Coordinates of C-alpha atoms and ligand atoms in Angstrom, one line a residue:
M1 CA 12.8 13.6 -16.2
N2 CA 14.9 16.6 -17.0
R3 CA 12.1 18.3 -18.9
V4 CA 9.6 17.8 -16.1
G5 CA 12.2 19.1 -13.6
N6 CA 12.7 22.2 -15.7
A7 CA 8.9 22.6 -16.2
L8 CA 8.3 22.4 -12.4
G9 CA 11.2 24.9 -11.9
S10 CA 9.6 27.4 -14.3
L11 CA 6.4 27.2 -12.3
G12 CA 8.3 28.3 -9.2
V13 CA 8.8 24.9 -7.6
E14 CA 12.0 25.0 -5.4
M15 CA 14.0 22.6 -3.4
E16 CA 12.0 20.9 -0.6
N17 CA 8.7 22.0 -2.1
R18 CA 6.2 19.2 -2.4
V19 CA 4.5 18.1 -5.6
L20 CA 1.5 15.9 -5.3
L21 CA 1.2 13.0 -7.9
L22 CA -2.2 11.6 -8.6
L23 CA -1.1 9.5 -11.5
L24 CA -1.8 6.2 -13.1
D25 CA 1.2 3.9 -13.7
S26 CA 2.5 5.6 -16.8
P27 CA 5.6 7.3 -18.3
E28 CA 4.3 10.6 -16.8
F29 CA 4.5 9.1 -13.3
V30 CA 8.1 8.0 -13.9
A31 CA 9.2 11.3 -15.3
S32 CA 7.4 13.3 -12.7
F33 CA 8.7 11.3 -9.8
W34 CA 12.4 11.5 -10.9
G35 CA 12.0 15.0 -12.4
A36 CA 10.8 16.5 -9.0
I37 CA 13.6 14.7 -7.1
K38 CA 16.3 15.8 -9.5
L39 CA 15.1 19.4 -8.9
G40 CA 15.5 18.7 -5.2
A41 CA 11.7 18.9 -4.8
V42 CA 9.6 16.2 -3.0
P43 CA 7.1 14.2 -5.0
I44 CA 4.2 12.6 -3.1
P45 CA 2.5 9.8 -5.0
I46 CA -1.1 9.3 -3.7
N47 CA -3.6 6.5 -3.9
T48 CA -5.7 6.9 -7.1
M49 CA -8.7 5.0 -5.6
M50 CA -9.5 7.5 -2.9
R51 CA -12.2 10.1 -2.6
S52 CA -12.2 13.9 -2.9
Q53 CA -12.3 14.4 0.8
D54 CA -9.1 12.3 1.1
Y55 CA -7.4 14.4 -1.6
H56 CA -8.5 17.6 0.1
Y57 CA -6.6 16.4 3.2
F58 CA -3.4 15.3 1.2
L59 CA -3.2 18.7 -0.6
N60 CA -3.5 20.8 2.6
D61 CA -1.5 18.6 4.9
S62 CA 1.4 18.4 2.4
R63 CA 1.1 22.1 1.3
A64 CA 1.9 20.9 -2.2
K65 CA 2.3 23.8 -4.6
V66 CA 1.8 21.7 -7.7
L67 CA -0.5 18.8 -8.5
I68 CA 0.2 16.5 -11.4
A69 CA -2.8 14.3 -12.2
S70 CA -3.9 11.9 -14.9
K71 CA -7.0 13.1 -16.8
P72 CA -9.3 10.1 -15.8
L73 CA -8.6 10.9 -12.1
M74 CA -9.5 14.6 -12.4
A75 CA -13.2 14.1 -11.9
E76 CA -12.7 13.0 -8.3
I77 CA -10.2 15.6 -7.2
A78 CA -11.5 18.6 -9.2
P79 CA -14.4 19.5 -6.8
I80 CA -12.0 20.2 -3.8
L81 CA -9.3 22.1 -5.8
P82 CA -10.7 25.5 -4.8
Y83 CA -10.2 24.5 -1.1
A84 CA -6.5 23.6 -1.6
K85 CA -4.9 26.5 0.3
Y86 CA -1.4 26.1 -0.9
L87 CA -1.9 24.8 -4.4
R88 CA -0.8 27.1 -7.3
H89 CA -0.7 25.0 -10.4
V90 CA -2.5 21.9 -11.7
I91 CA -0.8 19.9 -14.5
V92 CA -2.9 17.4 -16.3
A93 CA -1.6 14.3 -18.2
G94 CA -4.3 14.5 -20.9
E95 CA -6.7 17.2 -21.8
P96 CA -6.5 20.1 -19.2
G97 CA -9.6 22.0 -18.0
P98 CA -9.8 25.8 -17.7
G99 CA -6.9 27.2 -15.7
Q100 CA -5.0 23.9 -15.8
L101 CA -1.7 23.2 -17.7
A102 CA -1.2 20.4 -20.2
F103 CA 1.6 18.0 -19.2
D104 CA 2.7 17.5 -22.8
D105 CA 2.8 21.2 -23.6
L106 CA 4.9 22.0 -20.6
V107 CA 7.3 19.2 -21.1
Q108 CA 7.7 19.8 -24.8
S109 CA 8.7 23.5 -24.3
A110 CA 11.1 22.7 -21.4
S111 CA 14.8 22.1 -21.8
S112 CA 16.1 18.5 -21.7
K113 CA 19.2 19.6 -19.7
L114 CA 19.0 19.7 -16.0
K115 CA 21.7 19.7 -13.4
A116 CA 20.8 17.6 -10.3
A117 CA 20.1 19.7 -7.2
E118 CA 22.8 19.7 -4.5
T119 CA 21.0 17.4 -2.2
T120 CA 22.7 15.1 0.4
A121 CA 21.9 11.4 1.1
D122 CA 19.8 12.7 4.0
D123 CA 17.6 15.2 2.2
A124 CA 13.9 14.4 2.0
A125 CA 13.3 12.7 -1.4
F126 CA 9.6 11.7 -1.4
W127 CA 6.7 11.1 0.9
M128 CA 4.2 8.3 1.0
Y129 CA 0.9 8.5 3.0
S130 CA 0.0 5.7 5.4
S131 CA -3.4 5.2 7.0
G132 CA -3.9 4.6 10.7
S133 CA -6.8 3.2 12.7
T134 CA -8.0 6.7 13.8
G135 CA -7.2 10.1 12.5
F136 CA -5.9 11.2 9.1
P137 CA -3.2 9.4 7.1
K138 CA 0.4 10.2 8.1
G139 CA 2.9 11.5 5.6
V140 CA 6.0 9.3 5.9
V141 CA 9.1 11.5 4.9
H142 CA 11.6 9.3 3.1
L143 CA 15.1 10.4 2.5
Q144 CA 17.3 10.2 -0.6
H145 CA 19.3 7.1 0.7
D146 CA 16.2 5.1 1.6
M147 CA 15.4 3.7 -1.8
V148 CA 19.1 3.0 -2.6
Y149 CA 19.2 0.9 0.6
C150 CA 16.0 -1.1 -0.3
A151 CA 17.1 -1.7 -3.8
D152 CA 20.5 -3.0 -2.8
L153 CA 19.4 -5.1 0.1
Y154 CA 16.2 -6.6 -1.2
A155 CA 16.1 -6.2 -5.0
R156 CA 19.7 -7.2 -5.5
G157 CA 20.2 -9.2 -2.3
V158 CA 17.0 -11.3 -2.2
L159 CA 15.6 -11.2 -5.7
G160 CA 19.0 -11.2 -7.4
M161 CA 17.9 -8.5 -9.8
T162 CA 20.1 -7.5 -12.7
E163 CA 19.8 -5.5 -15.9
H164 CA 18.5 -8.7 -17.5
D165 CA 15.3 -8.5 -15.5
R166 CA 12.0 -7.1 -16.6
T167 CA 9.6 -6.3 -13.7
F168 CA 5.8 -6.2 -13.7
S169 CA 3.9 -5.1 -10.6
A170 CA 0.1 -5.4 -10.2
A171 CA 0.6 -3.3 -7.1
K172 CA 0.5 0.3 -8.3
L173 CA 3.4 2.8 -8.1
F174 CA 1.6 4.9 -5.6
F175 CA 2.0 2.1 -3.0
A176 CA 5.4 1.8 -1.3
Y177 CA 5.4 -1.8 -2.5
G178 CA 4.7 -0.9 -6.2
L179 CA 7.1 2.0 -6.2
G180 CA 10.1 -0.2 -5.4
N181 CA 8.9 -3.2 -7.4
N182 CA 8.4 -1.3 -10.7
L183 CA 10.3 1.9 -10.4
Y184 CA 13.4 2.4 -8.3
F185 CA 14.4 -1.4 -8.3
P186 CA 14.6 -1.6 -12.1
F187 CA 16.1 1.8 -12.4
R188 CA 18.8 1.0 -9.8
V189 CA 20.0 -2.1 -11.7
G190 CA 19.2 -1.0 -15.3
A191 CA 16.4 -3.4 -15.7
Q192 CA 13.1 -2.8 -17.6
C193 CA 9.6 -2.3 -16.2
V194 CA 6.2 -2.9 -17.6
L195 CA 3.7 -0.1 -16.6
Y196 CA 0.1 -1.1 -16.6
P197 CA -2.4 1.8 -16.1
G198 CA -5.6 -0.2 -15.8
R199 CA -7.2 -2.1 -13.0
P200 CA -5.2 -5.2 -12.0
L201 CA -7.9 -7.8 -12.9
P202 CA -6.8 -11.4 -12.9
E203 CA -7.2 -12.2 -16.6
A204 CA -5.6 -8.9 -17.6
M205 CA -2.6 -9.8 -15.5
F206 CA -2.2 -13.1 -17.2
E207 CA -2.5 -11.4 -20.6
A208 CA 0.0 -8.7 -19.7
I209 CA 2.5 -11.4 -18.5
Q210 CA 2.1 -13.4 -21.7
R211 CA 2.4 -10.3 -23.9
Y212 CA 5.2 -8.3 -22.2
R213 CA 7.2 -11.3 -20.9
P214 CA 8.4 -10.0 -17.5
T215 CA 10.9 -12.0 -15.4
I216 CA 9.5 -10.9 -12.0
F217 CA 5.8 -10.5 -11.2
Y218 CA 4.6 -8.8 -8.0
G219 CA 1.1 -9.1 -6.5
V220 CA -0.9 -9.3 -3.3
P221 CA -2.4 -12.5 -1.9
T222 CA -5.9 -11.4 -2.9
L223 CA -4.8 -11.1 -6.5
Y224 CA -3.1 -14.4 -6.5
A225 CA -6.3 -16.0 -5.1
A226 CA -8.3 -14.4 -7.9
M227 CA -5.7 -15.5 -10.6
L228 CA -6.0 -19.1 -9.2
A229 CA -9.7 -18.9 -9.7
V230 CA -9.2 -18.4 -13.5
K231 CA -10.1 -21.7 -15.1
E232 CA -7.3 -23.5 -16.9
A233 CA -5.1 -20.5 -16.8
E234 CA -2.0 -22.7 -16.9
A235 CA -3.1 -24.0 -20.3
R236 CA -4.4 -20.7 -21.6
Y237 CA -1.5 -18.4 -20.8
D238 CA 2.2 -18.6 -21.4
L239 CA 4.0 -17.6 -18.2
S240 CA 7.4 -19.0 -19.2
S241 CA 9.2 -15.6 -19.0
L242 CA 8.7 -15.5 -15.2
R243 CA 11.5 -16.6 -12.9
L244 CA 9.9 -15.3 -9.7
C245 CA 6.5 -14.2 -8.2
V246 CA 6.5 -12.0 -5.2
S247 CA 3.7 -11.6 -2.6
A248 CA 3.4 -8.9 0.0
G249 CA 0.9 -6.5 1.6
E250 CA -0.8 -9.1 3.7
A251 CA 0.1 -12.6 4.9
L252 CA 0.1 -15.3 2.2
P253 CA -1.7 -18.4 3.3
A254 CA 0.3 -21.6 2.8
E255 CA -2.5 -23.1 0.8
L256 CA -2.2 -20.3 -1.8
F257 CA 1.5 -20.9 -2.1
K258 CA 0.9 -24.6 -2.7
R259 CA -1.8 -24.1 -5.2
W260 CA 0.2 -21.6 -7.2
Q261 CA 3.2 -23.9 -7.3
A262 CA 1.1 -26.8 -8.3
R263 CA -0.6 -24.9 -11.1
F264 CA 2.2 -22.8 -12.5
G265 CA 5.4 -24.5 -11.3
L266 CA 6.5 -21.2 -9.8
E267 CA 7.3 -20.2 -6.2
L268 CA 5.4 -17.3 -4.5
L269 CA 8.0 -15.4 -2.5
D270 CA 6.2 -13.9 0.6
G271 CA 7.9 -11.0 2.4
I272 CA 6.7 -8.3 4.7
G273 CA 7.3 -4.6 4.1
T274 CA 5.8 -1.3 5.5
T275 CA 5.4 2.2 4.1
E276 CA 7.5 3.5 7.0
I277 CA 10.4 1.1 6.3
L278 CA 9.7 1.6 2.6
H279 CA 10.1 -2.0 1.3
I280 CA 10.5 -5.6 2.4
F281 CA 12.7 -6.4 5.4
I282 CA 11.7 -10.0 6.2
S283 CA 11.4 -12.3 3.3
N284 CA 11.5 -15.9 2.1
R285 CA 14.3 -16.9 -0.2
P286 CA 13.9 -18.6 -3.6
G287 CA 14.3 -22.4 -3.0
K288 CA 14.1 -22.0 0.8
I289 CA 10.5 -21.1 1.4
K290 CA 8.5 -22.1 4.4
P291 CA 4.9 -21.8 3.1
G292 CA 2.8 -19.6 5.5
S293 CA 5.8 -17.8 7.0
S294 CA 7.2 -14.4 6.1
G295 CA 10.7 -15.9 5.9
T296 CA 13.9 -14.6 7.6
T297 CA 15.4 -11.1 8.0
V298 CA 16.8 -9.5 4.9
P299 CA 20.6 -8.9 5.6
G300 CA 21.1 -5.3 6.6
Y301 CA 17.9 -5.3 8.8
E302 CA 17.6 -6.4 12.4
A303 CA 14.4 -7.8 13.9
M304 CA 13.4 -8.1 17.5
I305 CA 10.2 -9.5 19.0
V306 CA 9.3 -7.8 22.3
D307 CA 6.6 -8.2 25.0
E308 CA 4.4 -5.3 26.2
T309 CA 7.2 -4.0 28.5
G310 CA 9.7 -3.9 25.6
Q311 CA 11.7 -7.0 26.7
P312 CA 12.6 -9.6 24.0
V313 CA 10.4 -12.7 24.2
K314 CA 11.7 -16.3 24.1
P315 CA 11.9 -18.0 20.7
G316 CA 8.4 -19.3 19.7
E317 CA 6.6 -16.7 21.8
I318 CA 4.4 -14.1 20.2
G319 CA 5.3 -10.5 20.6
N320 CA 5.5 -7.1 18.9
L321 CA 7.9 -6.9 15.9
K322 CA 10.4 -4.1 15.9
I323 CA 12.9 -3.4 13.1
K324 CA 16.2 -1.6 12.7
G325 CA 17.5 -0.6 9.3
D326 CA 18.5 2.4 7.3
S327 CA 15.5 2.8 5.1
I328 CA 13.1 3.8 7.9
G329 CA 11.6 7.2 7.1
A330 CA 12.8 10.2 9.1
A331 CA 9.4 11.1 10.6
Y332 CA 5.7 11.4 10.1
W333 CA 5.2 14.9 8.7
N334 CA 3.8 17.3 11.3
Q335 CA 3.0 14.4 13.7
H336 CA 5.5 14.6 16.5
E337 CA 3.7 12.4 19.0
K338 CA 2.9 9.6 16.5
T339 CA 6.5 9.7 15.3
K340 CA 7.8 9.2 18.8
Q341 CA 5.4 6.4 19.5
T342 CA 6.5 4.5 16.3
I343 CA 10.1 5.4 15.7
Q344 CA 12.2 4.8 18.8
G345 CA 15.8 5.7 18.2
E346 CA 17.1 3.2 15.6
W347 CA 14.1 0.9 16.0
I348 CA 10.6 1.1 14.6
Q349 CA 7.5 -0.5 15.9
T350 CA 5.7 -2.2 13.0
G351 CA 2.4 -2.8 14.8
D352 CA 2.6 -6.5 13.8
K353 CA 2.4 -9.6 16.1
Y354 CA 5.0 -12.2 15.2
Y355 CA 6.9 -15.2 16.6
Q356 CA 10.2 -16.7 15.3
D357 CA 10.7 -20.4 15.0
E358 CA 13.8 -22.4 15.7
Q359 CA 15.2 -22.0 12.1
G360 CA 14.8 -18.2 12.4
Y361 CA 11.6 -18.0 10.2
F362 CA 9.1 -15.3 11.2
W363 CA 5.4 -16.2 11.4
H364 CA 2.8 -13.4 11.2
C365 CA 0.1 -13.5 14.0
G366 CA -2.0 -10.4 13.2
R367 CA -1.9 -6.8 14.2
S368 CA -1.6 -5.1 17.5
D369 CA -4.1 -2.5 16.5
D370 CA -7.5 -3.0 14.8
M371 CA -6.3 -2.1 11.3
L372 CA -7.2 -4.5 8.5
K373 CA -5.2 -5.3 5.4
V374 CA -7.7 -5.9 2.6
G375 CA -6.2 -6.9 -0.7
G376 CA -2.9 -5.5 0.6
I377 CA -4.5 -2.1 1.3
W378 CA -5.2 -0.5 4.7
V379 CA -8.8 -0.4 5.9
S380 CA -9.6 1.3 9.2
P381 CA -12.6 -0.3 10.8
V382 CA -13.3 3.0 12.6
E383 CA -13.7 4.8 9.3
V384 CA -16.1 2.1 8.0
E385 CA -18.1 2.2 11.2
S386 CA -18.4 6.0 11.2
T387 CA -19.6 5.9 7.6
L388 CA -22.2 3.2 8.3
F389 CA -23.3 5.2 11.4
G390 CA -24.3 8.0 9.0
H391 CA -27.1 5.8 7.5
P392 CA -30.5 6.6 8.9
A393 CA -31.3 2.9 9.7
V394 CA -28.2 2.3 11.8
L395 CA -28.2 2.6 15.6
E396 CA -24.9 0.9 16.4
V397 CA -22.2 -0.7 14.4
A398 CA -18.9 -2.5 14.8
V399 CA -16.5 -3.6 12.0
V400 CA -14.0 -6.4 12.3
G401 CA -11.9 -8.6 10.0
K402 CA -13.1 -12.1 8.9
E403 CA -11.2 -14.6 6.8
D404 CA -12.8 -15.6 3.5
A405 CA -12.5 -19.0 1.9
D406 CA -8.9 -18.4 0.9
G407 CA -7.9 -17.4 4.4
L408 CA -7.7 -13.7 3.5
V409 CA -9.2 -11.0 5.7
K410 CA -12.1 -8.8 4.6
P411 CA -14.3 -6.3 6.5
R412 CA -17.4 -7.6 8.2
A413 CA -20.0 -5.3 9.9
F414 CA -22.2 -6.0 12.8
V415 CA -25.2 -3.7 12.8
V416 CA -27.9 -2.9 15.3
L417 CA -30.8 -1.3 13.5
K418 CA -33.0 1.5 14.9
E419 CA -36.4 0.5 16.4
G420 CA -38.9 -0.3 13.7
V421 CA -36.4 -1.0 11.0
T422 CA -36.4 -4.6 9.7
S423 CA -33.4 -6.4 8.5
T424 CA -33.8 -7.4 4.8
S425 CA -31.4 -8.4 2.1
E426 CA -32.3 -5.2 0.3
L427 CA -31.1 -3.2 3.4
E428 CA -27.9 -5.2 3.4
A429 CA -27.2 -4.3 -0.2
E430 CA -28.2 -0.7 0.5
L431 CA -25.7 -0.4 3.4
K432 CA -22.9 -1.9 1.3
A433 CA -23.7 0.6 -1.6
F434 CA -23.9 3.4 1.0
V435 CA -20.3 2.7 2.1
K436 CA -19.0 2.4 -1.5
D437 CA -20.5 5.7 -2.3
K438 CA -19.1 7.6 0.6
I439 CA -15.6 6.4 1.0
A440 CA -13.0 4.5 -1.2
P441 CA -15.1 1.6 -2.5
Y442 CA -12.6 -1.1 -1.6
K443 CA -13.4 -0.5 2.1
Y444 CA -17.0 -1.7 2.0
P445 CA -18.1 -4.6 4.3
R446 CA -18.3 -7.9 2.4
W447 CA -20.6 -9.3 5.1
I448 CA -23.3 -7.5 7.2
E449 CA -24.7 -9.3 10.2
F450 CA -27.8 -7.7 11.8
V451 CA -27.7 -8.2 15.6
A452 CA -29.9 -7.2 18.5
E453 CA -27.0 -5.8 20.5
L454 CA -23.2 -5.6 20.5
P455 CA -21.0 -7.2 23.1
K456 CA -19.7 -4.5 25.4
T457 CA -17.5 -4.2 28.5
A458 CA -18.9 -2.7 31.8
T459 CA -17.7 0.7 30.6
G460 CA -19.5 0.4 27.3
K461 CA -16.5 -0.4 25.1
I462 CA -17.2 -2.8 22.2
Q463 CA -15.5 -6.1 22.7
R464 CA -14.1 -6.6 19.2
F465 CA -12.4 -9.9 20.0
K466 CA -15.8 -11.4 20.7
L467 CA -17.1 -10.3 17.3
R468 CA -13.9 -11.5 15.6
Q469 CA -14.5 -15.0 17.0
S470 CA -18.3 -15.1 16.3
E471 CA -19.6 -17.3 13.6
S472 CA -22.4 -16.2 11.2
Ligands
3UK1 C1 1.1 -5.9 6.6 C2 2.1 -8.1 5.9 C3 1.9 -10.3 6.7 C4 1.7 -5.8 8.0 C5 4.4 -3.1 1.9 C6 5.8 -4.6 0.7 O1 2.3 -3.6 2.7 C7 3.2 -2.7 2.7 O2 3.2 -1.5 3.4 P1 1.9 -0.9 4.1 O3 2.4 0.3 4.9 O4 1.4 -2.1 5.2 C8 2.3 -2.6 6.1 C9 1.6 -3.7 6.9 O5 1.0 -4.6 6.0 N1 1.9 -6.8 5.7 C10 2.6 -6.4 4.6 N2 3.2 -7.5 4.0 C11 2.9 -8.5 4.8 N3 1.6 -9.0 6.8 N4 2.7 -10.8 5.7 C12 3.2 -9.9 4.7 N5 4.0 -10.4 3.7 O6 0.6 -5.6 8.9 C13 2.5 -4.5 7.8 O7 2.8 -3.8 9.0 O8 0.8 -0.7 3.2 C14 4.7 -4.3 1.4 C15 6.7 -3.7 0.4 C16 6.6 -2.4 0.8 C17 5.4 -2.1 1.6 N6 5.3 -0.8 2.0

């Protein structure tokens, strides 16, 4: 940490300057994140599964002076580096290219002594980008105290984390979920963390749990469903080190909770967090779980469910969830209007529909926008639509969410083809591949329905609710 901080300082990075991190879960990530913060600079971990056009936007929007990237991720970002207007240095964890710096060389030649910058609890500490239904992602500016607040309320309060724990998160550190799970939670309490740089495939997760013996495992419902599909996993793998499994990112269907408990004898603790609030603010508690619900408010946060006019609804009625608590980010970077729409005084609008039952448990009822959570990651239907629209066979297209056999939402596209084009299974495969090639692959539509026309209002607006309800 100190060596990275000094290395960044020697490259001219000053307090408040941004440093973009395109890093796999690795010691380099940990040292870069803390090193930048100790210098008073502002690290911005970004999604390692995105495309060069996304990276182009992150670099220019943040005006980062330095990029630190893992070698295997350089191929995707390298083509746009000449267009990064504010970037001065590229540091590579691994073999650097021409004009780039080697992480190891820089760190080895830097001093291991570094005095922490004179920041306050309210200084910007790091940013995390969050996607919206339209427009570019928004940089959420998180302050120095935000992660302390989350670690104390949720990690200590709900998970009961201590220095005897060892965390393992399938959700990567560049997600707000993973960053708490596997970085500032264990560091706050003096616990250990297991960093896994590879793809979080179900069998690999079982193997890592058996080999590194974590006490807490964090995943998303889609991963738990995939792990449940591994035959005889309960007999093949030793999961005895685990005391807790946490689920977040999208709603956990009750059925998955029950199957996980029956197979592995472990509870799956569902809780909801957002990038804006940083980590989980409503959660189930070990031993008091209501399967299918998000649980109750984490002490330190307040929740309110309001109608369209902003008035609280009656218990049992569905409304928009608002949250109050001290880990809410300061603002969206350079997005004044979006900031005002979302953060209203001490309260933040989550964009989620919820109702609260008589025992105080919160039940998720979908989003108030069109955004989809697919495998715990945001997918904007508008982005998938405009990508498909670029294919020569497509006349009109609409993308909505559809539940798969496990009750988890995946994108489904309705396509009207141009005159003379016939709908074939080859074309369906081609359209899927087309999306995977153009934008981050996890956004591709899992189903494509060819239709003669799309349902529209008198003014020509696509009626998404009709498509959501439609059967194959
Ligand atoms: C949805 C959930 C139902 C919900 C996150 C844990 O997911 C995280 O942050 P994001 O900004 O997405 C936030 C949105 O995702 N969601 C998340 N968890 C649940 N819906 N049940 C859940 N348990 O729409 C929310 O608004 O990517 C998760 C910790 C920190 C996080 N930032």
